[in-house]
mmCIF file of C-alpha atoms and ligand atoms in Angstrom:
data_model
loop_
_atom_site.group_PDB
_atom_site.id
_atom_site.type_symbol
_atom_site.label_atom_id
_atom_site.label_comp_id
_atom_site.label_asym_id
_atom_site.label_seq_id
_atom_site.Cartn_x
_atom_site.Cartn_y
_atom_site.Cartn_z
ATOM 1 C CA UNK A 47 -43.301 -20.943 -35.407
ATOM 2 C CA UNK A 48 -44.641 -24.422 -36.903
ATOM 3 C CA UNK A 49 -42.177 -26.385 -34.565
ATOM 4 C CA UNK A 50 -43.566 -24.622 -31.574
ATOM 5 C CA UNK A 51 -47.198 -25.225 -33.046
ATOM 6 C CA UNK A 52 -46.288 -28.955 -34.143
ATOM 7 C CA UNK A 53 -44.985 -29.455 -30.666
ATOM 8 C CA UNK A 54 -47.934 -27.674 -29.077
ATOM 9 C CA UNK A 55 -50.452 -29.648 -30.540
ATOM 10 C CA UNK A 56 -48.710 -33.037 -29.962
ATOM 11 C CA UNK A 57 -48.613 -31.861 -25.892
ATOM 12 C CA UNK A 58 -52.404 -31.121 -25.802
ATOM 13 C CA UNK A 59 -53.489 -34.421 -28.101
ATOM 14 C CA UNK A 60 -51.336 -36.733 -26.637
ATOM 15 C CA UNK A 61 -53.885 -36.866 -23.205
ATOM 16 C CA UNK A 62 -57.401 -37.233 -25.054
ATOM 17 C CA UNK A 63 -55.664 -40.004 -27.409
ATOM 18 C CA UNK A 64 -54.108 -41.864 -24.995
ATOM 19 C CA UNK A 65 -57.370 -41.752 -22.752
ATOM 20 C CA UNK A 66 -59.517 -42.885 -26.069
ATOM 21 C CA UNK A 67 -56.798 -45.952 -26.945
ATOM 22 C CA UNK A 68 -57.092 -47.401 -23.510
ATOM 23 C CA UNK A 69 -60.984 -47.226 -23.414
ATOM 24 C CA UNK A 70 -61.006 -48.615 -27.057
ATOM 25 C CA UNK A 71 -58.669 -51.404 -25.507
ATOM 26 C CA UNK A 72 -60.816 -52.406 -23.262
ATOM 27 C CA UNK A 73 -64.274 -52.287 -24.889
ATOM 28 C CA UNK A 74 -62.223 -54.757 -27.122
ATOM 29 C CA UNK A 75 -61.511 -57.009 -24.302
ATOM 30 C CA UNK A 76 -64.237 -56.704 -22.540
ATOM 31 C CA UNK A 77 -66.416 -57.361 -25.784
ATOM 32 C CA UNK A 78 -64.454 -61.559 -25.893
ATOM 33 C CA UNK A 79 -66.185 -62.006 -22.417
ATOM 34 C CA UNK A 80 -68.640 -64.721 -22.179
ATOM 35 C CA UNK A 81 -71.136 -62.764 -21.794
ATOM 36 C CA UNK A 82 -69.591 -59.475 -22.237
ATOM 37 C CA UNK A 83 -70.482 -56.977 -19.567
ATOM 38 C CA UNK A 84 -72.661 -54.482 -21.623
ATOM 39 C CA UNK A 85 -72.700 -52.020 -18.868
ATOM 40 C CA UNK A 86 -68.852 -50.901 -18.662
ATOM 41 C CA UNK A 87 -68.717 -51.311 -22.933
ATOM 42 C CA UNK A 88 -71.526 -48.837 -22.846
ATOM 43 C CA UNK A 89 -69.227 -46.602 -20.539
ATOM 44 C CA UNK A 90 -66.203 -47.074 -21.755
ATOM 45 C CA UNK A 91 -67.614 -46.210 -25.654
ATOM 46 C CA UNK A 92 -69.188 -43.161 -24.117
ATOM 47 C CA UNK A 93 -65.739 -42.001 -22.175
ATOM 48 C CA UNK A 94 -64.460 -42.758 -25.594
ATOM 49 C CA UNK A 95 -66.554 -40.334 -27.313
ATOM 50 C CA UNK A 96 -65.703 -37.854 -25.068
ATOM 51 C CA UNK A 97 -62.001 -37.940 -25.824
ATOM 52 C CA UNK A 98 -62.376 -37.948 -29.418
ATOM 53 C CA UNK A 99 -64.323 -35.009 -29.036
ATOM 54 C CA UNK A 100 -61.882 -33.443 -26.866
ATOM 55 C CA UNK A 101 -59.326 -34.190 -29.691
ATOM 56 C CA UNK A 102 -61.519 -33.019 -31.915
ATOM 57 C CA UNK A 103 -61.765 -29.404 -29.963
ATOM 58 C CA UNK A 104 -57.999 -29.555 -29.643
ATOM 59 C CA UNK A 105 -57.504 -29.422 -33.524
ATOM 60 C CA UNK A 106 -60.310 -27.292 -34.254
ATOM 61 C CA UNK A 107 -59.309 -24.479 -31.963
ATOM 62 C CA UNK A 108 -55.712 -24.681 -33.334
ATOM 63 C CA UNK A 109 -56.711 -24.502 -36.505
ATOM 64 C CA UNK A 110 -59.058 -21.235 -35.946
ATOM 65 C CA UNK A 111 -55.315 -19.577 -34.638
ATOM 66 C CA UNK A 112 -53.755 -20.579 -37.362
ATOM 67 C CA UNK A 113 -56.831 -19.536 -40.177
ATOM 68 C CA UNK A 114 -57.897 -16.281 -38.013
ATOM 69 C CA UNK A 115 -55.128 -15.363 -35.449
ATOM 70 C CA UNK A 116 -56.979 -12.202 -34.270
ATOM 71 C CA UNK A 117 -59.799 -14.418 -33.210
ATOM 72 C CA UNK A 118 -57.342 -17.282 -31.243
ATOM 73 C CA UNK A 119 -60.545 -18.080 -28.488
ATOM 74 C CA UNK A 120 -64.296 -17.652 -29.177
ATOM 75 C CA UNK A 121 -65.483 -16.013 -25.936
ATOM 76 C CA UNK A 122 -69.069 -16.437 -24.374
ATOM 77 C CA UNK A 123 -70.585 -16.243 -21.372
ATOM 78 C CA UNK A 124 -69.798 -19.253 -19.224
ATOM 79 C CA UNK A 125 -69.671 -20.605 -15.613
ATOM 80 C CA UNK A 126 -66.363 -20.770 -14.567
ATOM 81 C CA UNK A 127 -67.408 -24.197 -12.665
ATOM 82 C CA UNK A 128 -68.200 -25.886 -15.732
ATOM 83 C CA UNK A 129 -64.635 -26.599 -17.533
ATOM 84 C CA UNK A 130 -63.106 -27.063 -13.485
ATOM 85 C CA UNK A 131 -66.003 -30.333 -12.779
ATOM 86 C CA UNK A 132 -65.316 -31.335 -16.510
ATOM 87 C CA UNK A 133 -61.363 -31.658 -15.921
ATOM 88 C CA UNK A 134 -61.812 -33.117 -12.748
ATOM 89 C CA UNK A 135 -64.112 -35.573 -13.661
ATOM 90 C CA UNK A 136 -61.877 -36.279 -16.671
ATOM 91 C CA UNK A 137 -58.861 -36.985 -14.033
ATOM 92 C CA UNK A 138 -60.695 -38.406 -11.333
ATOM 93 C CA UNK A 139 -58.964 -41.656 -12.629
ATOM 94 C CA UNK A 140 -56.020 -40.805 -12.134
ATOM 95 C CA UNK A 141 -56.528 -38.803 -8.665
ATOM 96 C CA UNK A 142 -57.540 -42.070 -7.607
ATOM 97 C CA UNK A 143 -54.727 -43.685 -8.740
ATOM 98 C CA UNK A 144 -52.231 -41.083 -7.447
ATOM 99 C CA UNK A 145 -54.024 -41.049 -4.315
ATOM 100 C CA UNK A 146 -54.386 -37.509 -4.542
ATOM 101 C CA UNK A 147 -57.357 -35.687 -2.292
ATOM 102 C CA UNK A 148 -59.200 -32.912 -4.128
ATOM 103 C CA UNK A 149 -60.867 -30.188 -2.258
ATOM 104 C CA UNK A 150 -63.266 -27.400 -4.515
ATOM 105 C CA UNK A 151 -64.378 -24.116 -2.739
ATOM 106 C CA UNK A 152 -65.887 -21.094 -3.947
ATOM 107 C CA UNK A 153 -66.886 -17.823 -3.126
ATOM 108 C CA UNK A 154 -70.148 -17.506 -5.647
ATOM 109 C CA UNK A 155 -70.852 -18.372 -8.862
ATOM 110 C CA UNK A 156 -68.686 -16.603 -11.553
ATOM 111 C CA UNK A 157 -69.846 -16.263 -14.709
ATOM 112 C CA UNK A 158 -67.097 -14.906 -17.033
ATOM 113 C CA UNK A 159 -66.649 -14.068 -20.798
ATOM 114 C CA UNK A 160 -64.061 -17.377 -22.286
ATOM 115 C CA UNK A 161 -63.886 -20.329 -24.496
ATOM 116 C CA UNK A 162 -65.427 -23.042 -22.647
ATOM 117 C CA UNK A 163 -62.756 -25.648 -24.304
ATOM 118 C CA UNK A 164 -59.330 -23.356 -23.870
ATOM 119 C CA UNK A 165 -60.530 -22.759 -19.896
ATOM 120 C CA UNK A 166 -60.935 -26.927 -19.584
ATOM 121 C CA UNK A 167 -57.220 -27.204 -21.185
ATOM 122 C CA UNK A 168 -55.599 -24.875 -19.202
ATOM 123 C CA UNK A 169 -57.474 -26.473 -15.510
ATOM 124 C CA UNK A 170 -56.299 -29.903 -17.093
ATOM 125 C CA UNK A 171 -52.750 -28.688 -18.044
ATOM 126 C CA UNK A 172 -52.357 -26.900 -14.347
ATOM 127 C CA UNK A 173 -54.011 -30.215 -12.619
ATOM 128 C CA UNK A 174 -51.564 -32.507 -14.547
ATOM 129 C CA UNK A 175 -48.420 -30.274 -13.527
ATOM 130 C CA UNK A 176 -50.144 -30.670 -9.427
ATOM 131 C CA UNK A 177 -50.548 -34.461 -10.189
ATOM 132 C CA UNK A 178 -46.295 -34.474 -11.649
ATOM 133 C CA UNK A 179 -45.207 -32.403 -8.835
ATOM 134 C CA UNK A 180 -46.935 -34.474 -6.208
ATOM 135 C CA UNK A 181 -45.451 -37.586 -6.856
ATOM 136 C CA UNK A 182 -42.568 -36.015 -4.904
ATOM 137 C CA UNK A 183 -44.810 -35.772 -2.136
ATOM 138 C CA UNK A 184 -45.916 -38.786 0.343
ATOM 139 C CA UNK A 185 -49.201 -40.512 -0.562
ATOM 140 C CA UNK A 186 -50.745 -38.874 2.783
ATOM 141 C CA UNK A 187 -50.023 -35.297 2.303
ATOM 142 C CA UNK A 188 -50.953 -35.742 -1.508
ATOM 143 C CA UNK A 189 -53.634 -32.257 -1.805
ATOM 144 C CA UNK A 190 -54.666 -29.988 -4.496
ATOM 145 C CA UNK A 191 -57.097 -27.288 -3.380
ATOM 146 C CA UNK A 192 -59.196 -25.273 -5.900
ATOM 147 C CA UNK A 193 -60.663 -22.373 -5.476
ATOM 148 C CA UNK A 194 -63.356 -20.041 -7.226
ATOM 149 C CA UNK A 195 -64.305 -16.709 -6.669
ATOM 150 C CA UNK A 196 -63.891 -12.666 -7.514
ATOM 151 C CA UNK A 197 -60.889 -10.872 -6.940
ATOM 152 C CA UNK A 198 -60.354 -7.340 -8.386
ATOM 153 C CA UNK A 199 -63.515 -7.485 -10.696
ATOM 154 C CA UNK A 200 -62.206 -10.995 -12.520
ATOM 155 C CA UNK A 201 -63.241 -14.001 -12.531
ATOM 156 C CA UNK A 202 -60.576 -16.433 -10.445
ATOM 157 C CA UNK A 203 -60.405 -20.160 -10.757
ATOM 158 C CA UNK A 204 -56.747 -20.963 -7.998
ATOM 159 C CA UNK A 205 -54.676 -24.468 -8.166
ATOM 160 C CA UNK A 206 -52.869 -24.759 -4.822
ATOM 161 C CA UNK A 207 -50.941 -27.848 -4.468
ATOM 162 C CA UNK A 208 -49.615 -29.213 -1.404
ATOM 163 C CA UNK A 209 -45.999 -29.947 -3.287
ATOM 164 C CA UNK A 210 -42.365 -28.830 -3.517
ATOM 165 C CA UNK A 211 -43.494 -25.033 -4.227
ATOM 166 C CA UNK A 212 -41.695 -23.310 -7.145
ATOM 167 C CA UNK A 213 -37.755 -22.237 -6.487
ATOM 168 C CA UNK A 214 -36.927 -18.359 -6.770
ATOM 169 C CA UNK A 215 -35.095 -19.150 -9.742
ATOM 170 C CA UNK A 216 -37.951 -21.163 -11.775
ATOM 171 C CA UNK A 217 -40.380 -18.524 -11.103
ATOM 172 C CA UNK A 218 -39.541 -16.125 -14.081
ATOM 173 C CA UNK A 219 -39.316 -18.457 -16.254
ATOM 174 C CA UNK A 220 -42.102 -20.869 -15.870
ATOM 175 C CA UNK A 221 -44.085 -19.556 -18.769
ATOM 176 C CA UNK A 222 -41.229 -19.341 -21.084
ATOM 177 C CA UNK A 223 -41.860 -21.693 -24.008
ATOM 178 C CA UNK A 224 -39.494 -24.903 -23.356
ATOM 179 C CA UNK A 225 -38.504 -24.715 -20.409
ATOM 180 C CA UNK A 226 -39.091 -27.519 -18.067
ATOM 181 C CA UNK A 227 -37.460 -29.210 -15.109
ATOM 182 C CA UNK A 228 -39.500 -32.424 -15.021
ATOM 183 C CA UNK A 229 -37.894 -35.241 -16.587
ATOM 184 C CA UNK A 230 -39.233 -36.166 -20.299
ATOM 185 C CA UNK A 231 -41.061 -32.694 -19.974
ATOM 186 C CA UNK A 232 -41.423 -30.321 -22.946
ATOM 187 C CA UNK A 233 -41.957 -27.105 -21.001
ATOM 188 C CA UNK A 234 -44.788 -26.477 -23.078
ATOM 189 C CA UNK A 235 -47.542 -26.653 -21.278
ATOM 190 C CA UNK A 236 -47.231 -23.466 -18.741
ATOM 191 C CA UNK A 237 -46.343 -21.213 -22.029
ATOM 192 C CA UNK A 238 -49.607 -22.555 -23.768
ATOM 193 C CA UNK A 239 -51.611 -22.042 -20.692
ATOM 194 C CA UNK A 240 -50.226 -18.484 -20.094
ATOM 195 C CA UNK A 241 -51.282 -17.569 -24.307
ATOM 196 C CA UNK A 242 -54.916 -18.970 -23.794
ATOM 197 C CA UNK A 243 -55.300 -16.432 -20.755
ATOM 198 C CA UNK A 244 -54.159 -13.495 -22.269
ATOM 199 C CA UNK A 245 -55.942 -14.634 -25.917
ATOM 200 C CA UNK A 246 -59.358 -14.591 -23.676
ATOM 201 C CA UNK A 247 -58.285 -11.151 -21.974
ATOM 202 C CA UNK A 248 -57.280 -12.704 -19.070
ATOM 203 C CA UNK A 249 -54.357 -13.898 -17.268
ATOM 204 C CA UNK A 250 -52.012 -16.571 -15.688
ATOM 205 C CA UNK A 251 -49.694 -16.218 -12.996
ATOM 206 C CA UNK A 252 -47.978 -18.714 -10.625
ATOM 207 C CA UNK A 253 -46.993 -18.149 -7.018
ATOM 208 C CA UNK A 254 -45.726 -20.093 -3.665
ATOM 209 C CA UNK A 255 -48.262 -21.280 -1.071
ATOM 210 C CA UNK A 256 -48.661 -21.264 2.500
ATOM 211 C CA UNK A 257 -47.218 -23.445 4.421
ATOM 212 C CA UNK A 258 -45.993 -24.749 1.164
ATOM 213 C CA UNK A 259 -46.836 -26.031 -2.941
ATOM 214 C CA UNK A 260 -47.727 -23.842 -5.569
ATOM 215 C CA UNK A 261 -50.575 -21.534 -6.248
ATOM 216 C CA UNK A 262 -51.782 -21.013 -9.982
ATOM 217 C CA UNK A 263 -54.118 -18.407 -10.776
ATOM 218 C CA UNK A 264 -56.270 -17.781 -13.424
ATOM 219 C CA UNK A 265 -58.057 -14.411 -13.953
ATOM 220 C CA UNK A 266 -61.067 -14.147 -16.863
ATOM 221 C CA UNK A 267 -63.199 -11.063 -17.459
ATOM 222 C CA UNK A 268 -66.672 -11.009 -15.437
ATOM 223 C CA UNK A 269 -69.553 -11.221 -17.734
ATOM 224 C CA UNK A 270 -71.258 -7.235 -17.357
ATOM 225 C CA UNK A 271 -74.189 -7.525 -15.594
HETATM 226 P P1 ADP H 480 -43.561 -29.453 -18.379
HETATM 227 O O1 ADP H 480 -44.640 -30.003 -17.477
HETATM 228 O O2 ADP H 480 -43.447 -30.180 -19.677
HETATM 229 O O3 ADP H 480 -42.254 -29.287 -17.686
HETATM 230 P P2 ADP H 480 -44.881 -26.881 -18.106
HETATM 231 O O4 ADP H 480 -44.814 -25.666 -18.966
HETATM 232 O O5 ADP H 480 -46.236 -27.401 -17.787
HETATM 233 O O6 ADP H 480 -44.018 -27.978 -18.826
HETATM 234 O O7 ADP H 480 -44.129 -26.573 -16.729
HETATM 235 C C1 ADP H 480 -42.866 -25.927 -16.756
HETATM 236 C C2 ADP H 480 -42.171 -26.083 -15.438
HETATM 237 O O8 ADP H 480 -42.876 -25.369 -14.423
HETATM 238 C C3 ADP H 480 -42.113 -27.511 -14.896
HETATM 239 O O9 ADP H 480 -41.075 -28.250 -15.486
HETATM 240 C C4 ADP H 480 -41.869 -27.226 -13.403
HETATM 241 O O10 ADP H 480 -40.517 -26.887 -13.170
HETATM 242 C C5 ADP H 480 -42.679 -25.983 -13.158
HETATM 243 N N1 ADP H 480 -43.996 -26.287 -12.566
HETATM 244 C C6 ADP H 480 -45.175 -26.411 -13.219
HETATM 245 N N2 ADP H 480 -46.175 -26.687 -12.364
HETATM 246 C C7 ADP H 480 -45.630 -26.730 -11.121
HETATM 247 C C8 ADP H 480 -46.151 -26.954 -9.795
HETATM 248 N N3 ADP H 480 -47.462 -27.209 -9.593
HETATM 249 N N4 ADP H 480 -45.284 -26.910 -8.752
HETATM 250 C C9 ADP H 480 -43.964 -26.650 -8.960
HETATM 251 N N5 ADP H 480 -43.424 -26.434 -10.173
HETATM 252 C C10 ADP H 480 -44.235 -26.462 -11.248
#
């Protein structure tokens, strides 16, 4: 429905522009130093760039679903490590500032068929959910563990947090469209996640971990050799 869109699209723009007004903020600031400090303007603009453009992908890609709704994702070949470094690197920041240790392991190279720019939202949306969910968690047992690999001919990219796990009666209805536990949370996010998958011919699914947090899994066709 055009709620559910509206709302959608406000949960997936409201990162990149908040991201681009606080480096715009500070090039400002920085920019009345005497001298101003070039260096971090120069980095700040380009981290700036970067969010617009991630806005810009945002937009575009909901307006393809809208104009062509066969045709939600444009797949191509792609490294599945490419959109995981590019959301971590986005949220290093804020890892940082969480104190949250990130761990990346993989088991080869996968190379799978998926829209670059839907596989970077749904790592981002599943890394922001670890980040919410381990606030509950001391600042020394903060984790989130990801994982790459094959499993049953597909392409896997795993979240495992080290945080309250999921309860058995959450489970079934994570992925249902607005519904949400976290305070100020629009229960979005999981549900948008969950159509990107199966738009790409993939899948989402969301487990418990050992000896405890949550495990996300994402599955994406292999590329045929
Ligand atoms: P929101 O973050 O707005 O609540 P989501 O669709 O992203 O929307 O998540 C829906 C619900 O799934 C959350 O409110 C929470 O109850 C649960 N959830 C999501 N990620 C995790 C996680 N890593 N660990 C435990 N529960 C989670």
């Amino acid at each position: 429905t055009l709620g559910e869109l509206a709302a959608g699209m406000a949960h997936e723009l409201n990162q990149p522009l908040t991201a681009l007004l606080a480096n715009t903020q500070a090039v400002s600031r920085l920019l009345r130093d005497e001298p101003p400090d070039l260096a971090l303007v120069q980095r700040a603009i380009d981290d700036a760039v970067q969010q617009a453009r991630r806005a810009a992908d945002v937009v575009g890609r909901l307006r393809r679903a809208v104009e062509r709704p066969d045709a939600r994702t444009i797949a191509q070949p792609m490294a599945l490590e490419l959109p995981l470094r590019s959301a971590l690197h986005l949220l290093e920041p804020e890892f940082r500032r969480r104190q949250v240790l990130t761990q990346v392991e993989s088991d080869g190279a996968p190379q799978v068929m998926a829209d670059p720019v839907a596989v970077e939202q749904i790592v981002h949306n599943l890394l922001m959910n670890a980040l919410h969910v381990l606030e509950q968690v001391p600042v020394d047992a903060r984790r989130i563990r990801l994982w790459l690999g094959v499993e049953q001919g597909q392409g896997v990219l795993r979240v495992t947090d080290s945080g309250p796990g999921i309860a058995a009666d959450v489970l079934p209805r994570l992925f249902q469209p607005f519904f949400s536990t976290r305070p100020g949370g629009m229960g979005l996010g999981l549900s948008l996640c969950e159509t990107l998958a199966t738009g790409m011919g993939g899948a989402l699914t969301a487990a418990n971990a050992e000896p405890r947090g949550a495990a996300f899994t994402l599955q994406l066709p292999l590329v045929m050799p």
